[in-house]
Short mmCIF file of C-alpha atoms in Angstrom, two decimals:
data_model
loop_
_atom_site.label_atom_id
_atom_site.label_comp_id
_atom_site.label_asym_id
_atom_site.label_seq_id
_atom_site.Cartn_x
_atom_site.Cartn_y
_atom_site.Cartn_z
CA MET A 1 -8.63 -39.24 41.45
CA SER A 2 -9.85 -40.59 38.11
CA GLU A 3 -13.57 -41.08 37.51
CA TYR A 4 -15.19 -43.22 34.84
CA ASN A 5 -18.77 -43.91 33.84
CA ILE A 6 -18.98 -47.54 32.78
CA SER A 7 -22.07 -49.14 31.23
CA VAL A 8 -22.59 -52.65 32.56
CA ILE A 9 -24.46 -55.24 30.50
CA ARG A 10 -24.39 -58.46 32.47
CA GLY A 11 -26.49 -60.15 29.79
CA ASP A 12 -27.41 -63.79 30.14
CA GLY A 13 -26.37 -67.01 31.83
CA ILE A 14 -23.00 -66.94 33.52
CA GLY A 15 -22.48 -63.39 32.27
CA ILE A 16 -24.43 -62.18 35.28
CA GLU A 17 -22.17 -64.15 37.64
CA VAL A 18 -18.76 -63.35 36.16
CA VAL A 19 -19.43 -59.62 35.74
CA GLU A 20 -20.08 -59.43 39.48
CA GLU A 21 -16.56 -60.68 40.14
CA GLY A 22 -15.08 -58.38 37.52
CA ILE A 23 -16.69 -55.37 39.19
CA LYS A 24 -15.51 -56.61 42.61
CA VAL A 25 -11.90 -56.65 41.41
CA LEU A 26 -12.14 -53.31 39.61
CA ASN A 27 -13.63 -51.68 42.70
CA ALA A 28 -10.79 -53.08 44.80
CA VAL A 29 -8.02 -51.94 42.47
CA GLY A 30 -9.80 -48.61 42.09
CA GLY A 31 -9.45 -48.06 45.82
CA GLU A 32 -5.70 -48.62 45.59
CA TYR A 33 -5.09 -46.43 42.56
CA GLY A 34 -7.56 -43.60 43.11
CA ILE A 35 -10.10 -44.69 40.50
CA ASP A 36 -13.77 -43.92 41.10
CA TRP A 37 -16.16 -46.12 39.12
CA ASN A 38 -19.72 -45.10 38.32
CA TRP A 39 -21.37 -48.36 37.23
CA VAL A 40 -24.52 -47.87 35.16
CA GLU A 41 -26.48 -51.12 34.84
CA HIS A 42 -28.48 -52.02 31.71
CA PRO A 43 -30.64 -55.18 31.98
CA TRP A 44 -30.40 -56.02 28.30
CA GLY A 45 -30.17 -59.46 26.76
CA SER A 46 -32.38 -62.49 26.29
CA ASP A 47 -34.71 -61.87 29.23
CA TYR A 48 -35.23 -58.32 28.01
CA TYR A 49 -35.98 -59.68 24.54
CA MET A 50 -38.58 -62.15 25.81
CA GLU A 51 -40.34 -59.35 27.66
CA ASN A 52 -40.03 -56.57 25.09
CA GLY A 53 -39.37 -58.18 21.69
CA THR A 54 -36.00 -56.44 21.37
CA VAL A 55 -32.61 -57.15 22.93
CA MET A 56 -32.06 -53.52 23.92
CA PRO A 57 -34.28 -50.41 23.74
CA SER A 58 -34.37 -48.20 20.67
CA ASP A 59 -32.33 -45.51 22.41
CA GLY A 60 -29.83 -48.01 23.79
CA LEU A 61 -26.93 -46.87 21.63
CA ASP A 62 -27.53 -43.24 22.56
CA THR A 63 -27.45 -44.23 26.21
CA LEU A 64 -24.21 -46.20 25.80
CA SER A 65 -22.55 -43.37 23.88
CA GLU A 66 -22.37 -41.35 27.10
CA SER A 67 -20.15 -43.97 28.73
CA ASP A 68 -16.37 -44.11 29.05
CA GLY A 69 -16.53 -47.85 28.44
CA ILE A 70 -18.82 -50.87 28.29
CA PHE A 71 -18.38 -53.97 30.48
CA LEU A 72 -20.23 -56.98 29.04
CA GLY A 73 -20.81 -60.44 30.48
CA ALA A 74 -22.33 -62.63 27.78
CA VAL A 75 -25.50 -62.93 25.73
CA GLY A 76 -27.32 -65.99 24.49
CA HIS A 77 -30.20 -68.22 25.53
CA PRO A 78 -31.07 -71.77 24.44
CA ASP A 79 -34.61 -70.70 23.54
CA ILE A 80 -33.51 -67.78 21.34
CA GLN A 81 -31.59 -68.09 18.08
CA ASP A 82 -28.10 -66.67 18.37
CA HIS A 83 -28.51 -64.24 15.48
CA ILE A 84 -31.15 -62.39 17.50
CA THR A 85 -28.90 -61.62 20.45
CA LEU A 86 -25.80 -61.11 18.32
CA GLY A 87 -27.58 -58.94 15.77
CA GLY A 88 -29.65 -57.12 18.37
CA LEU A 89 -26.88 -56.15 20.76
CA LEU A 90 -23.25 -56.99 20.02
CA LEU A 91 -23.05 -56.17 16.32
CA PRO A 92 -24.90 -52.84 16.60
CA ILE A 93 -22.59 -51.77 19.42
CA ARG A 94 -19.44 -52.77 17.55
CA ARG A 95 -20.51 -51.08 14.33
CA SER A 96 -22.14 -47.95 15.72
CA PHE A 97 -19.13 -47.18 17.90
CA ASP A 98 -16.69 -48.25 15.16
CA GLN A 99 -15.00 -50.76 17.45
CA TYR A 100 -13.10 -52.07 14.48
CA VAL A 101 -10.38 -53.73 16.55
CA CYS A 102 -11.06 -56.88 18.54
CA GLU A 103 -7.98 -57.89 20.54
CA ARG A 104 -7.93 -61.41 21.96
CA PRO A 105 -4.73 -62.56 23.69
CA SER A 106 -3.94 -66.25 24.24
CA VAL A 107 -1.18 -66.93 26.78
CA LEU A 108 -0.20 -70.15 28.51
CA TYR A 109 0.12 -69.08 32.15
CA GLU A 110 2.13 -70.61 34.95
CA GLY A 111 0.02 -73.23 36.70
CA ILE A 112 -1.95 -74.14 33.57
CA THR A 113 -1.37 -77.31 31.59
CA SER A 114 -2.00 -77.03 27.88
CA PRO A 115 -3.71 -79.96 26.14
CA LEU A 116 -0.75 -79.76 23.78
CA GLU A 117 2.18 -81.73 25.13
CA GLY A 118 5.55 -80.15 25.74
CA TYR A 119 4.56 -76.51 26.28
CA GLY A 120 5.46 -74.62 29.44
CA PRO A 121 4.46 -71.22 30.83
CA GLY A 122 4.88 -68.41 28.32
CA GLU A 123 5.80 -70.70 25.45
CA ILE A 124 2.43 -69.92 23.88
CA ASP A 125 1.97 -66.16 23.84
CA MET A 126 0.03 -64.61 20.98
CA VAL A 127 -2.70 -62.08 20.35
CA VAL A 128 -5.25 -62.29 17.56
CA VAL A 129 -6.33 -58.96 16.11
CA ARG A 130 -9.74 -59.50 14.59
CA GLU A 131 -11.40 -57.07 12.18
CA ASN A 132 -14.65 -56.30 13.96
CA THR A 133 -17.01 -54.24 11.80
CA GLU A 134 -17.10 -55.63 8.24
CA GLY A 135 -15.89 -58.81 6.53
CA GLU A 136 -18.07 -61.89 6.74
CA TYR A 137 -20.23 -60.46 9.55
CA ALA A 138 -21.28 -57.38 7.61
CA ASP A 139 -24.85 -58.73 7.40
CA VAL A 140 -25.24 -57.96 3.71
CA GLY A 141 -27.64 -60.22 1.86
CA GLY A 142 -31.21 -61.39 1.95
CA PHE A 143 -33.75 -64.14 1.35
CA VAL A 144 -35.75 -65.11 -1.71
CA TYR A 145 -38.78 -67.41 -1.38
CA PRO A 146 -38.43 -67.95 2.39
CA ASP A 147 -40.18 -71.08 3.70
CA PHE A 148 -40.69 -72.42 0.16
CA PRO A 149 -38.79 -75.37 -1.34
CA GLU A 150 -36.93 -72.84 -3.50
CA GLU A 151 -35.75 -70.85 -0.48
CA LEU A 152 -32.54 -68.96 -1.21
CA GLY A 153 -30.25 -67.08 1.14
CA ILE A 154 -27.53 -64.76 -0.13
CA GLN A 155 -24.75 -63.74 2.25
CA SER A 156 -22.06 -61.31 1.12
CA ALA A 157 -18.79 -60.43 2.82
CA VAL A 158 -17.58 -56.84 2.67
CA PHE A 159 -13.87 -56.00 2.46
CA THR A 160 -12.90 -52.36 2.01
CA ARG A 161 -9.41 -51.03 1.46
CA LYS A 162 -9.86 -48.66 4.41
CA GLY A 163 -11.21 -51.36 6.71
CA CYS A 164 -8.44 -53.81 5.85
CA GLU A 165 -5.61 -51.32 6.07
CA ARG A 166 -6.59 -49.88 9.43
CA ILE A 167 -6.93 -53.24 11.20
CA ILE A 168 -3.70 -54.53 9.66
CA ARG A 169 -1.86 -51.36 10.67
CA HIS A 170 -3.13 -51.80 14.22
CA ALA A 171 -1.67 -55.30 14.23
CA PHE A 172 1.75 -54.02 13.18
CA GLU A 173 1.69 -51.29 15.82
CA LEU A 174 0.76 -53.89 18.44
CA ALA A 175 3.68 -56.09 17.37
CA ARG A 176 6.01 -53.15 17.96
CA ARG A 177 4.56 -52.48 21.41
CA ARG A 178 4.73 -56.14 22.44
CA ASN A 179 8.38 -56.23 21.37
CA LYS A 180 8.46 -60.02 21.52
CA ALA A 181 8.92 -61.95 18.29
CA ARG A 182 7.95 -58.81 16.32
CA HIS A 183 6.07 -60.88 13.80
CA VAL A 184 2.67 -60.39 12.17
CA THR A 185 0.82 -63.22 10.44
CA SER A 186 -2.00 -62.45 8.02
CA ILE A 187 -4.84 -64.96 7.74
CA THR A 188 -6.43 -65.27 4.32
CA LYS A 189 -8.28 -67.58 1.95
CA SER A 190 -7.66 -65.79 -1.32
CA ASN A 191 -7.10 -69.04 -3.17
CA ALA A 192 -10.86 -69.64 -2.95
CA LEU A 193 -12.30 -66.18 -2.16
CA GLY A 194 -10.79 -64.30 -5.06
CA TYR A 195 -12.26 -60.84 -4.55
CA GLY A 196 -12.66 -59.71 -0.95
CA MET A 197 -9.66 -61.65 0.30
CA LEU A 198 -7.50 -60.21 -2.47
CA VAL A 199 -8.38 -56.75 -1.16
CA TRP A 200 -7.17 -58.03 2.21
CA ASP A 201 -3.94 -59.51 0.81
CA ARG A 202 -3.07 -56.37 -1.12
CA ALA A 203 -3.72 -54.23 1.96
CA PHE A 204 -1.41 -56.43 4.04
CA ASP A 205 1.40 -56.12 1.50
CA ARG A 206 1.03 -52.32 1.35
CA VAL A 207 0.99 -51.84 5.11
CA ALA A 208 3.90 -54.24 5.65
CA GLU A 209 6.13 -51.98 3.57
CA ASP A 210 5.82 -49.33 6.29
CA TYR A 211 7.15 -51.72 8.96
CA PRO A 212 10.49 -53.11 7.74
CA ASP A 213 11.40 -53.98 11.35
CA ILE A 214 8.50 -56.46 11.63
CA GLU A 215 8.69 -59.93 10.10
CA THR A 216 5.60 -61.07 8.25
CA GLY A 217 3.87 -64.21 7.09
CA SER A 218 0.61 -65.18 5.44
CA LEU A 219 -1.39 -68.35 6.03
CA LEU A 220 -4.61 -69.75 4.66
CA ILE A 221 -7.17 -70.12 7.42
CA ASP A 222 -7.11 -73.92 7.29
CA ALA A 223 -3.31 -73.98 7.56
CA ALA A 224 -3.47 -71.44 10.40
CA CYS A 225 -5.88 -73.65 12.37
CA MET A 226 -3.47 -76.54 11.91
CA ASP A 227 -0.43 -74.52 12.97
CA PHE A 228 -2.19 -73.10 16.04
CA ILE A 229 -2.17 -76.70 17.24
CA ARG A 230 1.07 -78.13 15.89
CA ARG A 231 3.37 -75.10 16.44
CA PRO A 232 1.60 -72.30 18.35
CA GLU A 233 4.95 -70.93 19.52
CA SER A 234 5.52 -69.58 16.00
CA PHE A 235 2.83 -66.90 16.38
CA ASP A 236 3.14 -63.42 17.87
CA VAL A 237 0.46 -61.10 16.44
CA VAL A 238 -2.13 -62.65 14.14
CA VAL A 239 -4.46 -60.47 12.09
CA GLY A 240 -7.57 -61.83 10.45
CA SER A 241 -11.02 -61.02 9.19
CA ASN A 242 -14.12 -61.07 11.36
CA LEU A 243 -14.86 -64.75 10.76
CA PHE A 244 -11.29 -66.02 10.69
CA GLY A 245 -10.38 -64.15 13.86
CA ASP A 246 -13.43 -65.58 15.60
CA ILE A 247 -12.48 -69.14 14.66
CA LEU A 248 -8.81 -68.86 15.62
CA THR A 249 -9.42 -67.30 19.04
CA ASP A 250 -11.51 -70.26 20.17
CA ILE A 251 -8.59 -72.52 19.30
CA GLY A 252 -6.19 -70.12 21.02
CA ALA A 253 -8.26 -70.20 24.22
CA ILE A 254 -8.43 -73.98 24.36
CA ILE A 255 -4.72 -74.61 23.74
CA THR A 256 -3.88 -72.21 26.58
CA GLY A 257 -6.10 -73.96 29.08
CA SER A 258 -9.70 -72.77 29.03
CA MET A 259 -12.24 -70.42 27.50
CA GLY A 260 -12.49 -69.13 31.05
CA LEU A 261 -9.08 -67.50 30.69
CA ALA A 262 -9.77 -65.69 27.40
CA PRO A 263 -10.41 -61.93 27.63
CA SER A 264 -11.16 -59.57 24.78
CA GLY A 265 -11.59 -55.92 23.94
CA ASN A 266 -13.73 -54.40 21.19
CA ILE A 267 -11.82 -51.19 20.68
CA ASP A 268 -12.11 -47.88 18.90
CA PRO A 269 -8.40 -46.96 18.85
CA GLU A 270 -9.20 -43.34 18.02
CA ARG A 271 -11.31 -43.09 21.22
CA ARG A 272 -14.20 -41.34 19.51
CA TYR A 273 -16.68 -43.75 21.08
CA PRO A 274 -16.75 -46.07 24.09
CA SER A 275 -14.97 -49.39 23.71
CA MET A 276 -16.44 -52.65 25.01
CA PHE A 277 -14.69 -55.35 27.05
CA GLU A 278 -15.97 -58.90 27.46
CA PRO A 279 -14.84 -62.48 27.97
CA VAL A 280 -14.58 -64.57 24.80
CA HIS A 281 -16.80 -67.31 26.20
CA GLY A 282 -20.58 -67.35 25.84
CA SER A 283 -23.43 -67.52 28.34
CA ALA A 284 -22.85 -71.25 29.08
CA PRO A 285 -26.47 -72.18 29.94
CA ASP A 286 -25.33 -75.68 30.97
CA ILE A 287 -23.62 -74.31 34.10
CA THR A 288 -25.69 -71.18 34.73
CA GLY A 289 -26.62 -70.73 38.38
CA GLN A 290 -24.21 -73.38 39.65
CA GLY A 291 -21.62 -70.86 40.84
CA ILE A 292 -18.75 -72.61 39.07
CA ALA A 293 -18.15 -70.31 36.10
CA ASN A 294 -14.58 -69.07 35.74
CA PRO A 295 -14.52 -65.26 36.20
CA LEU A 296 -10.87 -64.80 35.24
CA ALA A 297 -11.62 -64.01 31.58
CA THR A 298 -13.92 -61.23 32.74
CA ILE A 299 -11.42 -59.98 35.32
CA LEU A 300 -8.67 -59.93 32.69
CA SER A 301 -11.06 -58.11 30.32
CA GLY A 302 -11.37 -55.53 33.10
CA ALA A 303 -7.59 -55.19 33.04
CA MET A 304 -7.77 -54.55 29.29
CA MET A 305 -10.37 -51.84 29.97
CA LEU A 306 -8.10 -50.24 32.57
CA ARG A 307 -5.23 -50.18 30.10
CA HIS A 308 -7.43 -48.64 27.40
CA LEU A 309 -8.51 -45.94 29.87
CA GLY A 310 -4.86 -45.11 30.53
CA GLU A 311 -4.69 -46.76 33.95
CA GLU A 312 -1.59 -48.80 33.17
CA ALA A 313 -0.44 -49.42 36.74
CA ALA A 314 -3.87 -50.60 37.84
CA ALA A 315 -4.16 -52.85 34.78
CA GLU A 316 -0.81 -54.45 35.54
CA SER A 317 -1.85 -54.97 39.14
CA VAL A 318 -5.03 -56.83 38.13
CA GLU A 319 -3.12 -58.98 35.64
CA LYS A 320 -0.41 -59.90 38.14
CA ALA A 321 -2.97 -60.70 40.83
CA SER A 322 -4.95 -62.91 38.46
CA LEU A 323 -1.88 -64.78 37.32
CA ARG A 324 -0.73 -65.22 40.92
CA VAL A 325 -4.02 -66.93 41.72
CA VAL A 326 -3.63 -69.20 38.70
CA ALA A 327 -0.01 -70.03 39.50
CA LEU A 328 -0.80 -70.93 43.11
CA GLY A 329 -3.55 -73.26 41.92
CA GLU A 330 -5.39 -73.17 45.25
CA THR A 331 -8.50 -71.29 44.08
CA LEU A 332 -9.54 -72.52 40.66
CA THR A 333 -12.90 -73.36 39.11
CA PRO A 334 -13.65 -76.82 37.68
CA ASP A 335 -12.68 -75.87 34.10
CA LEU A 336 -9.11 -75.56 35.40
CA GLY A 337 -9.27 -78.69 37.51
CA GLY A 338 -10.23 -76.98 40.77
CA THR A 339 -13.24 -77.10 43.05
CA SER A 340 -13.65 -73.41 43.92
CA ARG A 341 -16.70 -71.31 43.25
CA THR A 342 -16.93 -68.23 41.07
CA GLU A 343 -16.99 -65.79 43.97
CA ASP A 344 -14.04 -67.53 45.64
CA VAL A 345 -11.87 -66.81 42.61
CA GLY A 346 -12.91 -63.15 42.63
CA ASP A 347 -12.09 -62.92 46.34
CA ALA A 348 -8.71 -64.57 45.74
CA VAL A 349 -7.80 -62.02 43.06
CA VAL A 350 -8.79 -59.17 45.36
CA ALA A 351 -6.61 -60.64 48.10
CA ALA A 352 -3.72 -61.05 45.66
CA LEU A 353 -3.89 -57.38 44.71
CA THR A 354 -2.10 -56.56 47.98
#
């Protein structure tokens, strides 16, 4: 029997709804594979901010540090600026626990029709490895003369040799494990950003020398966005900075059917701290409370958490069950052309586990 203490942050909007289904599936697969979950709920997010003036308590990170993992729904509220929830919860967690790897797979599954013509199941199959703790989201800068006509904001990106090399090396190791096209594409913009992105480019060239068995390529971010749409089959593992990885994974989710199918993991590969698993989508206030949010991204994020915890068989079971539900096409939410409710999809995945 394995036992894990998992911190649960349902957050805001549909995050509350989809996490419920993720926990339902993880409890079910836990019963089959001898996994005992201890779910520790933390009511942090926008509601907590409106009541307390902070997104999480001052000792929140200390509390989370005792966990084996973090299961997150979504944060964001239409009445609160995004930088408050992002800067008050997600970024502190990612940085404090050195979750420098953000893995976001994009796969066209059987039963899903891509908005791109001519692509069948499995013909789009890539994973974006996003640097998660520095780069453009390093929050270095400041204001001069705020609220005056001369108001000035300075925003600096931070690229370190260590930070670039470790995320790029992770991408190469992932390409070896996937054993598909065995190709890594670096995303850059060094033609315009001639300092930080040159640190990135040089790091990529150095690390690539250690992996002669892996083919490589380098694309400017604008060209990469174009090629994600015109020839997505050419990508295997894509590695990019914090901002570039964020942009590309939204495209990757849409061309493979829906943001509701896009899982992600914020990972400390050295396992010094808890890693955090969440769907790529946001809190979707426009459909909150309607019971139609797609929980599959959250359920698949749970599978990523299982795999990170070393529960490979259970992770594979959740993935296969989820894909069986998608392939059958009988229990799908409206984003995938169905009429089912959120809880129906969770129940269908549980049933498919057996």
